[in-house]
JSON list of C-alpha atoms in Angstrom, two decimals:
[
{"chain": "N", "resi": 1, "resn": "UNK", "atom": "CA", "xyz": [24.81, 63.32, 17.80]},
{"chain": "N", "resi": 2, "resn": "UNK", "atom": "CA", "xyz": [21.65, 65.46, 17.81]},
{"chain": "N", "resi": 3, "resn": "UNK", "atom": "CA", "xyz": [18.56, 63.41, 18.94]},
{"chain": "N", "resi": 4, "resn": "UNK", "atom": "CA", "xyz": [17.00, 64.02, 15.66]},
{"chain": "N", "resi": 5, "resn": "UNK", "atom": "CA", "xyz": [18.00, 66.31, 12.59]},
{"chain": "N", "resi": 6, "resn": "UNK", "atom": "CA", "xyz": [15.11, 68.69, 13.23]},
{"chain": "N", "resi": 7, "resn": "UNK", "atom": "CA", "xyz": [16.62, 69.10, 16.96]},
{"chain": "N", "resi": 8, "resn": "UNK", "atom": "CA", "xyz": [17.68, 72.67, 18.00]},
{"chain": "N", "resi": 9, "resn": "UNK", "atom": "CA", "xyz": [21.49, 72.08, 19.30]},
{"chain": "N", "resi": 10, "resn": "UNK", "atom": "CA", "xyz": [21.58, 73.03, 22.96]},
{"chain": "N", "resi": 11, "resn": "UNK", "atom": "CA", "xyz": [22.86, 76.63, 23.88]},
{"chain": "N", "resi": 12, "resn": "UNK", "atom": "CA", "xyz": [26.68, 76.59, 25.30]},
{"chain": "N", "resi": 13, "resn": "UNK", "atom": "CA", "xyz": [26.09, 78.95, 28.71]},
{"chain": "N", "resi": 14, "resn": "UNK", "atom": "CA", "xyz": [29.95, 80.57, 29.57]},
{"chain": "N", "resi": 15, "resn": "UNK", "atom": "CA", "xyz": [29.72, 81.83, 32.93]},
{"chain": "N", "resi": 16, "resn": "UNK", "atom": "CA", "xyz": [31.63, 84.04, 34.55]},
{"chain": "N", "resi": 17, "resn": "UNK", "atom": "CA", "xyz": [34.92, 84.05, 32.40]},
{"chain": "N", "resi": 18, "resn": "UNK", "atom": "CA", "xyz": [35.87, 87.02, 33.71]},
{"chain": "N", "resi": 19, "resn": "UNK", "atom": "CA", "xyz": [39.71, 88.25, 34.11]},
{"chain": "N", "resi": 20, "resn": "UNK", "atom": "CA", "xyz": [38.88, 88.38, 38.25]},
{"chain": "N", "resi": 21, "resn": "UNK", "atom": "CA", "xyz": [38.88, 84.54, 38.50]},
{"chain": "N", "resi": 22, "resn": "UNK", "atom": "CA", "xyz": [42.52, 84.18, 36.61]},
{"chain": "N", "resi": 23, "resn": "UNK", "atom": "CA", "xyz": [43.98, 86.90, 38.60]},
{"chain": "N", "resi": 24, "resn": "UNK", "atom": "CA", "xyz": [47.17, 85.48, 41.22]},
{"chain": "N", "resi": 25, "resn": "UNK", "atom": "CA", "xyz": [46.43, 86.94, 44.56]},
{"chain": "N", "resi": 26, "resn": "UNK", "atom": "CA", "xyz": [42.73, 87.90, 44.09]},
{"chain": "N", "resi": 27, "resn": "UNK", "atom": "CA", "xyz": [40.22, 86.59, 46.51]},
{"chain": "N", "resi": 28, "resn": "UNK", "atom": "CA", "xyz": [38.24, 84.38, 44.05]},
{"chain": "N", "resi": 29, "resn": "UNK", "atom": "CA", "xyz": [41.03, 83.14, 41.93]},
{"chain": "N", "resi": 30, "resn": "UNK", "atom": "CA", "xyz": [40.54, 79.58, 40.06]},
{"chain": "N", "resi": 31, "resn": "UNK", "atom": "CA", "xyz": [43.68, 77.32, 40.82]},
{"chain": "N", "resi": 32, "resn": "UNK", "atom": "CA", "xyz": [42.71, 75.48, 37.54]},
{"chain": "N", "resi": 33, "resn": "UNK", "atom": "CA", "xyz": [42.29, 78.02, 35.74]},
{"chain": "N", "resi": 34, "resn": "UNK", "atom": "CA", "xyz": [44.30, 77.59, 33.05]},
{"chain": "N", "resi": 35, "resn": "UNK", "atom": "CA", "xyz": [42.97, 74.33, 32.51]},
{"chain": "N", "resi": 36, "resn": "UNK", "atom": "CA", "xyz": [39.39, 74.71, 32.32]},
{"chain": "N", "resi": 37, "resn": "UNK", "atom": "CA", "xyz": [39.77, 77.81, 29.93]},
{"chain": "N", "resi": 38, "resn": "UNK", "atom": "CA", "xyz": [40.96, 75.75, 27.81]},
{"chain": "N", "resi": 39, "resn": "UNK", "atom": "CA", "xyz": [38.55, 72.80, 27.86]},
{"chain": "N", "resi": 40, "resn": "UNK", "atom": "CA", "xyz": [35.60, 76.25, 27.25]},
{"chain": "N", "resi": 41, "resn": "UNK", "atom": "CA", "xyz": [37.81, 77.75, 24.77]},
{"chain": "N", "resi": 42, "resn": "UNK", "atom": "CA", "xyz": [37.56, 73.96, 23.03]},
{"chain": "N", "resi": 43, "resn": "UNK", "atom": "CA", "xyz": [33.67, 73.51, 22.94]},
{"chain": "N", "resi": 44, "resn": "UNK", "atom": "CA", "xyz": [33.29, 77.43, 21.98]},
{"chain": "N", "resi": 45, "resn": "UNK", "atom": "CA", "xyz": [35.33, 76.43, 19.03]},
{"chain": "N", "resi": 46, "resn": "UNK", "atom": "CA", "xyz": [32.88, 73.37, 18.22]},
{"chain": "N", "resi": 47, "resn": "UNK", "atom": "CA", "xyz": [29.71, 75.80, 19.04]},
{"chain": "N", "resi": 48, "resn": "UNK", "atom": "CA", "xyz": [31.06, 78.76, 17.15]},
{"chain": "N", "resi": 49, "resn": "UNK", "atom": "CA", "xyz": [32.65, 76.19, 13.95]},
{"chain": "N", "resi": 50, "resn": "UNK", "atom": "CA", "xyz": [29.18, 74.94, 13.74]},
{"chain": "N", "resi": 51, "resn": "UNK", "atom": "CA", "xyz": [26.74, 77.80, 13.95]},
{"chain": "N", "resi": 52, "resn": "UNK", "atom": "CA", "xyz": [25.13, 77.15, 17.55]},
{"chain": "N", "resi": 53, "resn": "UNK", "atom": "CA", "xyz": [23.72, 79.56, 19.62]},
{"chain": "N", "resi": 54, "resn": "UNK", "atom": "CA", "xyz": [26.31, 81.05, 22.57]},
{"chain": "N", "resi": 55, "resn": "UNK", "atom": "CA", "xyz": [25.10, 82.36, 25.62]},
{"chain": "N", "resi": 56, "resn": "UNK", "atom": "CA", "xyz": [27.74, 84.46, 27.68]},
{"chain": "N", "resi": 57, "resn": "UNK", "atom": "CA", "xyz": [27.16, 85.63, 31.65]},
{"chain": "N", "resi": 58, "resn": "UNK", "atom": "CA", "xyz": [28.57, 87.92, 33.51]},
{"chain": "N", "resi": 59, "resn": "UNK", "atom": "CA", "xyz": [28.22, 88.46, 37.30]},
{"chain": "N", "resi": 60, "resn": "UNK", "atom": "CA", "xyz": [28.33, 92.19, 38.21]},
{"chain": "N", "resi": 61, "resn": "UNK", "atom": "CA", "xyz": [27.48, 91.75, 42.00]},
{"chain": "N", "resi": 62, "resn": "UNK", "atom": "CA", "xyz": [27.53, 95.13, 43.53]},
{"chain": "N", "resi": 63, "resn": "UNK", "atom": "CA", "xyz": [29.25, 93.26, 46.40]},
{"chain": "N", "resi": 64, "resn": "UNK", "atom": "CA", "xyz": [31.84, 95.56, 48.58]},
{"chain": "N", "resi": 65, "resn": "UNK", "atom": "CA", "xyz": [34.93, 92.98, 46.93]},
{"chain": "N", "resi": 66, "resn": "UNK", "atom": "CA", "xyz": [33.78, 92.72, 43.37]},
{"chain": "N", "resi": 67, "resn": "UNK", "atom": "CA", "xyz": [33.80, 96.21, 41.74]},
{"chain": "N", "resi": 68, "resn": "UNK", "atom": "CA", "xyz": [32.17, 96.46, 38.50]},
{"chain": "N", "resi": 69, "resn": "UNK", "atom": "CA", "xyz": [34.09, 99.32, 37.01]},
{"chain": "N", "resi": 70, "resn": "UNK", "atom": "CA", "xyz": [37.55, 97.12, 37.97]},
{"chain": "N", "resi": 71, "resn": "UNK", "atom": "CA", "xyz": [39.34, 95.69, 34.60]},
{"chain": "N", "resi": 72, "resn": "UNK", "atom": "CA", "xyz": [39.21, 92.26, 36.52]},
{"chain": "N", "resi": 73, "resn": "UNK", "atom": "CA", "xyz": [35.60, 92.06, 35.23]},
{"chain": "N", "resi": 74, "resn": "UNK", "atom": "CA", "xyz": [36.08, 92.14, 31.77]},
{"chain": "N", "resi": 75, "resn": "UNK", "atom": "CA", "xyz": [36.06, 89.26, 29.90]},
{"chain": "N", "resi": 76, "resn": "UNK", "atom": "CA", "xyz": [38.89, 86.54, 28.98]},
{"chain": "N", "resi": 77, "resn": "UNK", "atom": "CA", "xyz": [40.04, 87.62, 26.23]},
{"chain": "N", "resi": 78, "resn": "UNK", "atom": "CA", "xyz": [39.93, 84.29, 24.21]},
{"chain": "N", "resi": 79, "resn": "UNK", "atom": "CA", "xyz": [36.51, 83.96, 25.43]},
{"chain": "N", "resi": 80, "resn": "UNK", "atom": "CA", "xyz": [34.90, 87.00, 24.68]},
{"chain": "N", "resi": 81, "resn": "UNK", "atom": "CA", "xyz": [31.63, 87.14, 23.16]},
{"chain": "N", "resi": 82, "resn": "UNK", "atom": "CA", "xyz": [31.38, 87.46, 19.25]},
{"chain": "N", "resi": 83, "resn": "UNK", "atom": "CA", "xyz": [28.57, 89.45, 17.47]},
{"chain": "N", "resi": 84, "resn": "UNK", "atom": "CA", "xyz": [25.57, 87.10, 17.38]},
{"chain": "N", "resi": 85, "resn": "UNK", "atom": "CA", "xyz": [26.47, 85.76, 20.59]},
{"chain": "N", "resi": 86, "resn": "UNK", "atom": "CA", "xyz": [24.23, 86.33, 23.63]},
{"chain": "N", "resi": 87, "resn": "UNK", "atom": "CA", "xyz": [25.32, 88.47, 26.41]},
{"chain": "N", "resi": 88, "resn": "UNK", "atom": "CA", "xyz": [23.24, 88.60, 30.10]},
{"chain": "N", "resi": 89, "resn": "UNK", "atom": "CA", "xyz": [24.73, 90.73, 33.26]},
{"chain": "N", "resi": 90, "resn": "UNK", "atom": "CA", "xyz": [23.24, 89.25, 36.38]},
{"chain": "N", "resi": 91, "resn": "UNK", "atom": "CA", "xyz": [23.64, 90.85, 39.87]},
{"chain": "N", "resi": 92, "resn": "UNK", "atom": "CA", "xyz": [23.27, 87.73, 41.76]},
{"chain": "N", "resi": 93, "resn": "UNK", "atom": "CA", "xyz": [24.75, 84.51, 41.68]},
{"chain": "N", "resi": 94, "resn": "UNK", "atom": "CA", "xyz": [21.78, 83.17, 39.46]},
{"chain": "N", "resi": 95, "resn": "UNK", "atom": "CA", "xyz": [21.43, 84.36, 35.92]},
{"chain": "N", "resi": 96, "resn": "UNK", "atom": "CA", "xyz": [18.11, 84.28, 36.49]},
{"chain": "N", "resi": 97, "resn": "UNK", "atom": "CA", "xyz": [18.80, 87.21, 38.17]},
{"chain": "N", "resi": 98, "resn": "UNK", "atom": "CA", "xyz": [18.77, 89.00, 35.06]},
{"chain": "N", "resi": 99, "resn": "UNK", "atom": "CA", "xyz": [15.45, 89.79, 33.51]},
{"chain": "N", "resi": 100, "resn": "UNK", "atom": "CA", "xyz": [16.28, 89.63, 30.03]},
{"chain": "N", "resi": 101, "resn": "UNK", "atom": "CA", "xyz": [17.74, 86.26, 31.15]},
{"chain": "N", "resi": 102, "resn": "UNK", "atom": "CA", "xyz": [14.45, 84.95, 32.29]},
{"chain": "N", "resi": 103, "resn": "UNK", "atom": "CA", "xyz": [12.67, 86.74, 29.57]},
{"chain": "N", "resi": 104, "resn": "UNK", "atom": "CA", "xyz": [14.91, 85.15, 27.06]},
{"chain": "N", "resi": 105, "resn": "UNK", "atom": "CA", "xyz": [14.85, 81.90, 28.68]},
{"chain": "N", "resi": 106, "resn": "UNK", "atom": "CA", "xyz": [10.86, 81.91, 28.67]},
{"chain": "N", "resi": 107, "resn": "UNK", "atom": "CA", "xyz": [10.33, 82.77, 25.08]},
{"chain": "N", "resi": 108, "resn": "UNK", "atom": "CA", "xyz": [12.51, 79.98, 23.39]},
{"chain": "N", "resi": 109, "resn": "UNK", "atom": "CA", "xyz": [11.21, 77.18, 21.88]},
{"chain": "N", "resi": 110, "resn": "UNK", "atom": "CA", "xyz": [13.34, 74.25, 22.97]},
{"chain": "N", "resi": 111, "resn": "UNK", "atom": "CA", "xyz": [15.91, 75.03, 26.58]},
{"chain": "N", "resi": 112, "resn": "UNK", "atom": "CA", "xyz": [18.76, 72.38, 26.87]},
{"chain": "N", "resi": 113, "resn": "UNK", "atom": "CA", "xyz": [21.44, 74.11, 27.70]},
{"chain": "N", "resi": 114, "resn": "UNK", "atom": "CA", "xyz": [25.24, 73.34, 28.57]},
{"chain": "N", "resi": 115, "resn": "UNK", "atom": "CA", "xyz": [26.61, 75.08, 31.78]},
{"chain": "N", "resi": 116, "resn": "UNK", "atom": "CA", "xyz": [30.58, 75.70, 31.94]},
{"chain": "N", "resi": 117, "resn": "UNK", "atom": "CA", "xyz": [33.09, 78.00, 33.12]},
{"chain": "N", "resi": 118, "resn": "UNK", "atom": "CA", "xyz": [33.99, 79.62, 36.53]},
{"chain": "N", "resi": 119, "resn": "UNK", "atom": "CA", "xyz": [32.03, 80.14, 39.50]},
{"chain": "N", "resi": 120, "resn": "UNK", "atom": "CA", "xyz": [30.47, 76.83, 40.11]},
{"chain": "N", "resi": 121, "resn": "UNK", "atom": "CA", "xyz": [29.93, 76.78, 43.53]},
{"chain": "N", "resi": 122, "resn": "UNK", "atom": "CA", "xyz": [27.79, 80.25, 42.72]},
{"chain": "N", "resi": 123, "resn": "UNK", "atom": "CA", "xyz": [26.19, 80.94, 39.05]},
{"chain": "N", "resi": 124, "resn": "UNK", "atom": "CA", "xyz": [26.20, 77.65, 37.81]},
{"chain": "N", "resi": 125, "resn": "UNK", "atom": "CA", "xyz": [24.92, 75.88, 41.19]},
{"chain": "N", "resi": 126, "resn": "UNK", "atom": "CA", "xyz": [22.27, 78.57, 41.45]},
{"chain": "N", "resi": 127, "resn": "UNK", "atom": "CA", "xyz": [21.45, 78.71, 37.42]},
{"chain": "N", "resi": 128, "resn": "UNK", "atom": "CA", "xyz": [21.05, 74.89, 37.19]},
{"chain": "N", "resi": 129, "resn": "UNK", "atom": "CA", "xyz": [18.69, 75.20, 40.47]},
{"chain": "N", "resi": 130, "resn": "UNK", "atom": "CA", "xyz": [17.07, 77.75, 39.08]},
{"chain": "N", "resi": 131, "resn": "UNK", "atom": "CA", "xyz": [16.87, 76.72, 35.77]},
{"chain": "N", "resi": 132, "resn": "UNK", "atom": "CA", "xyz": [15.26, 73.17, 37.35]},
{"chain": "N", "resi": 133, "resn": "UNK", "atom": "CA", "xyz": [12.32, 74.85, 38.76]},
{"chain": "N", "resi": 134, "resn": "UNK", "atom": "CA", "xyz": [11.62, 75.80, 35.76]},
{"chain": "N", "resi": 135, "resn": "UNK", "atom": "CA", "xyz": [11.63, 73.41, 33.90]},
{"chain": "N", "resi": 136, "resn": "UNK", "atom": "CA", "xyz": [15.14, 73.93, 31.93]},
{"chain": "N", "resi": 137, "resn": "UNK", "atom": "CA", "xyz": [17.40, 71.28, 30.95]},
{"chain": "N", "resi": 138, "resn": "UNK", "atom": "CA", "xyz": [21.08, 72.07, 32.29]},
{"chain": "N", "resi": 139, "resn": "UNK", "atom": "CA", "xyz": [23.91, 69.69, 31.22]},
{"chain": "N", "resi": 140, "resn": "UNK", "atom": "CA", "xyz": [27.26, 70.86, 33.56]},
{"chain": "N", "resi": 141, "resn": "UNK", "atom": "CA", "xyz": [30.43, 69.68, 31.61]},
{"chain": "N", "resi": 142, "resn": "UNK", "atom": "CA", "xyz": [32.38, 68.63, 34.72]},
{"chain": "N", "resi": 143, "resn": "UNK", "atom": "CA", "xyz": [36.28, 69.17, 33.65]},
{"chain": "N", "resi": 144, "resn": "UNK", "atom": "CA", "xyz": [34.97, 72.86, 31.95]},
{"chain": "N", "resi": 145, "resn": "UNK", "atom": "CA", "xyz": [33.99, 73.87, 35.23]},
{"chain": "N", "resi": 146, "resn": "UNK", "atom": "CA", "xyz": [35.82, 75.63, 38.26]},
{"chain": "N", "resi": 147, "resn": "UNK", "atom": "CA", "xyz": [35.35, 77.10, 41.29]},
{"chain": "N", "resi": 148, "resn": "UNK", "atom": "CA", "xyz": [37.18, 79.44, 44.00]},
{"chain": "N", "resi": 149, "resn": "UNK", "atom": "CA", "xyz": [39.71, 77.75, 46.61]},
{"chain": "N", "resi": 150, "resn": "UNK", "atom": "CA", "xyz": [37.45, 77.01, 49.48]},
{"chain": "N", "resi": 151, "resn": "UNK", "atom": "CA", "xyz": [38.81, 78.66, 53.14]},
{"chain": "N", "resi": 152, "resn": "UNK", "atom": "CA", "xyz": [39.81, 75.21, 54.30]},
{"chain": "N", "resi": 153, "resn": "UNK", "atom": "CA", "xyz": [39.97, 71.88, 52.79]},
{"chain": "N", "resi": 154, "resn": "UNK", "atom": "CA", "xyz": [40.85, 69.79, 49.91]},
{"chain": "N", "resi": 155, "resn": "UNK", "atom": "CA", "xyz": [40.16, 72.35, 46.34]},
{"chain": "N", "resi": 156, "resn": "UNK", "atom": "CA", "xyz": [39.25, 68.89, 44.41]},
{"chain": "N", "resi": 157, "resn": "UNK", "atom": "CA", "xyz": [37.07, 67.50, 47.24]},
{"chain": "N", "resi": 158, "resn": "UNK", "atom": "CA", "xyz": [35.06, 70.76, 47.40]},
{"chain": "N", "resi": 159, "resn": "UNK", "atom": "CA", "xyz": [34.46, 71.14, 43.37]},
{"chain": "N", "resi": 160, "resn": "UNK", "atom": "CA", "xyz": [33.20, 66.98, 43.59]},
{"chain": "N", "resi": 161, "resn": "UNK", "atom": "CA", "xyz": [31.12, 67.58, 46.02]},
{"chain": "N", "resi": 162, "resn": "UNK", "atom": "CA", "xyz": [29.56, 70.77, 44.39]},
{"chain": "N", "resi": 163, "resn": "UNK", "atom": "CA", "xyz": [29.51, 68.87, 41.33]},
{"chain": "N", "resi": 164, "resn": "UNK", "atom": "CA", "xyz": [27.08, 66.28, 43.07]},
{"chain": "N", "resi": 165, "resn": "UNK", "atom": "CA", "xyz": [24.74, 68.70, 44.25]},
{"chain": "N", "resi": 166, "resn": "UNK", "atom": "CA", "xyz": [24.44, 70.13, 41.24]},
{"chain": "N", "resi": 167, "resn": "UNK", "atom": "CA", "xyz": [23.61, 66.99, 39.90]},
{"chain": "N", "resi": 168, "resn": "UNK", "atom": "CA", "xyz": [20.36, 66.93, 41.75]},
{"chain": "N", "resi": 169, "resn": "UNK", "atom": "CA", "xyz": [19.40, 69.33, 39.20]},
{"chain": "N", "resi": 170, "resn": "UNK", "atom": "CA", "xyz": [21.28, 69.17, 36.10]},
{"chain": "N", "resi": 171, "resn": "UNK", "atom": "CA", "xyz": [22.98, 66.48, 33.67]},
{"chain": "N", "resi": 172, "resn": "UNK", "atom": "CA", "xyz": [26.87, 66.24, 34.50]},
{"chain": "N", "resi": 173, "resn": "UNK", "atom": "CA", "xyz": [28.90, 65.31, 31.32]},
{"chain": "N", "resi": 174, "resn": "UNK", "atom": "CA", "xyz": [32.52, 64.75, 30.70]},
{"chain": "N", "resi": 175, "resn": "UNK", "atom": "CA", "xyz": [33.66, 66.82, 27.96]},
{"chain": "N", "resi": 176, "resn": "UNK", "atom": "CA", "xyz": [34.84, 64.27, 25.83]},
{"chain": "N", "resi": 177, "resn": "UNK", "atom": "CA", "xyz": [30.99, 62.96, 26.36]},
{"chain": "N", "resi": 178, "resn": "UNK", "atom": "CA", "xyz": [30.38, 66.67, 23.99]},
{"chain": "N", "resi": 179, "resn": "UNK", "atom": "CA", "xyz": [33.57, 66.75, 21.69]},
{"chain": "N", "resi": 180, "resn": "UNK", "atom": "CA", "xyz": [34.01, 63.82, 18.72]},
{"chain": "N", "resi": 181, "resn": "UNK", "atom": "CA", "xyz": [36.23, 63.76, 16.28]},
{"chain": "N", "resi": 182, "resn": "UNK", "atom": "CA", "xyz": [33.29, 64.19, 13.83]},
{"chain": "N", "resi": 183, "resn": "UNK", "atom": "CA", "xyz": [32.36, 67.63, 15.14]},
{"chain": "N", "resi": 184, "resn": "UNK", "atom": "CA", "xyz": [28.66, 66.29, 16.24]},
{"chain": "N", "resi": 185, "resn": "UNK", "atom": "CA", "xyz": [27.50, 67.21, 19.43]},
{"chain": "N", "resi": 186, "resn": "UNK", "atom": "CA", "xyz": [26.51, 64.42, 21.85]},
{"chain": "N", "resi": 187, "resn": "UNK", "atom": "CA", "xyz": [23.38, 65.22, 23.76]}
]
């Protein structure tokens, strides 16, 4: 439930669902995928059934493996934006990166926002760090996350343990914390 009536609902923030991240045999590809398209694709329904403001990012590093003018950077196609719905390219991990990002960010009346989608261990680490020293709430929604397979290691080990550092500077939820069966939002 909203903290009060007269509350603006937080902003949903999808970042990175880009076609790169799905892709078998790509460098950055998301083992879970699959999965945590689904869980976005669930609380863009609820933001997009009820009205609230979307936010969509998309990294366009000008890094030597990620090639901007590559299909692999378009969007998901169940998760592409919508007219009315925000859109901010950012070159560098952080969508702060972006200056209509920050200048967007700084000109709003109320920031609580809710982080998910790919590229955790990048945009969403650095957004909710940069977000923090600013004085931006971030809420992560830990099962509507993902990130790359590390080089070595356990996949799940390295996602919890990103997961904790970014709770230094964000909220981590659940998304059945966000999702009732009345349709409010829990925040």
């Amino acid at each position: 439930m909203l903290d009060s009536i007269h509350d603006d609902p937080p902003i949903l923030v999808c970042a990175d669902l880009q076609v790169e991240y799905l892709t078998p045999g790509r460098r950055h590809v998301i083992l879970d995928g699959d999965a945590v398209t689904s869980r976005c694709l669930e609380l863009l329904t609820l933001w997009r059934g009820n009205l609230w403001p979307v936010m969509h990012l998309k990294r366009i590093a000008q890094a030597a493996w990620f090639n901007p003018a590559s299909r692999l950077t378009d969007w998901i196609a169940a998760t592409k934006p919508r007219p009315g719905e925000l859109t901010f390219e950012h070159p560098l991990p952080s969508a702060y990166s972006s200056p209509r990002f920050v200048d967007y960010m700084s000109n709003i009346r109320s920031v609580r926002c809710i982080l998910v989608g790919f590229s955790l261990d990048e945009t969403i680490l650095a957004t909710a760090a940069d977000g923090f020293h600013r004085s931006h709430r971030y809420q992560v929604v830990a099962d509507a996350v993902a990130c790359r397979q590390p080089g070595t290691g356990d996949a799940a080990a390295y996602k919890h343990a990103v997961v904790d550092v970014i709770g230094n500077f964000a909220t981590i939820q659940a998304s059945a914390e966000l999702l009732r069966t009345s349709g409010a939002v829990a925040v």
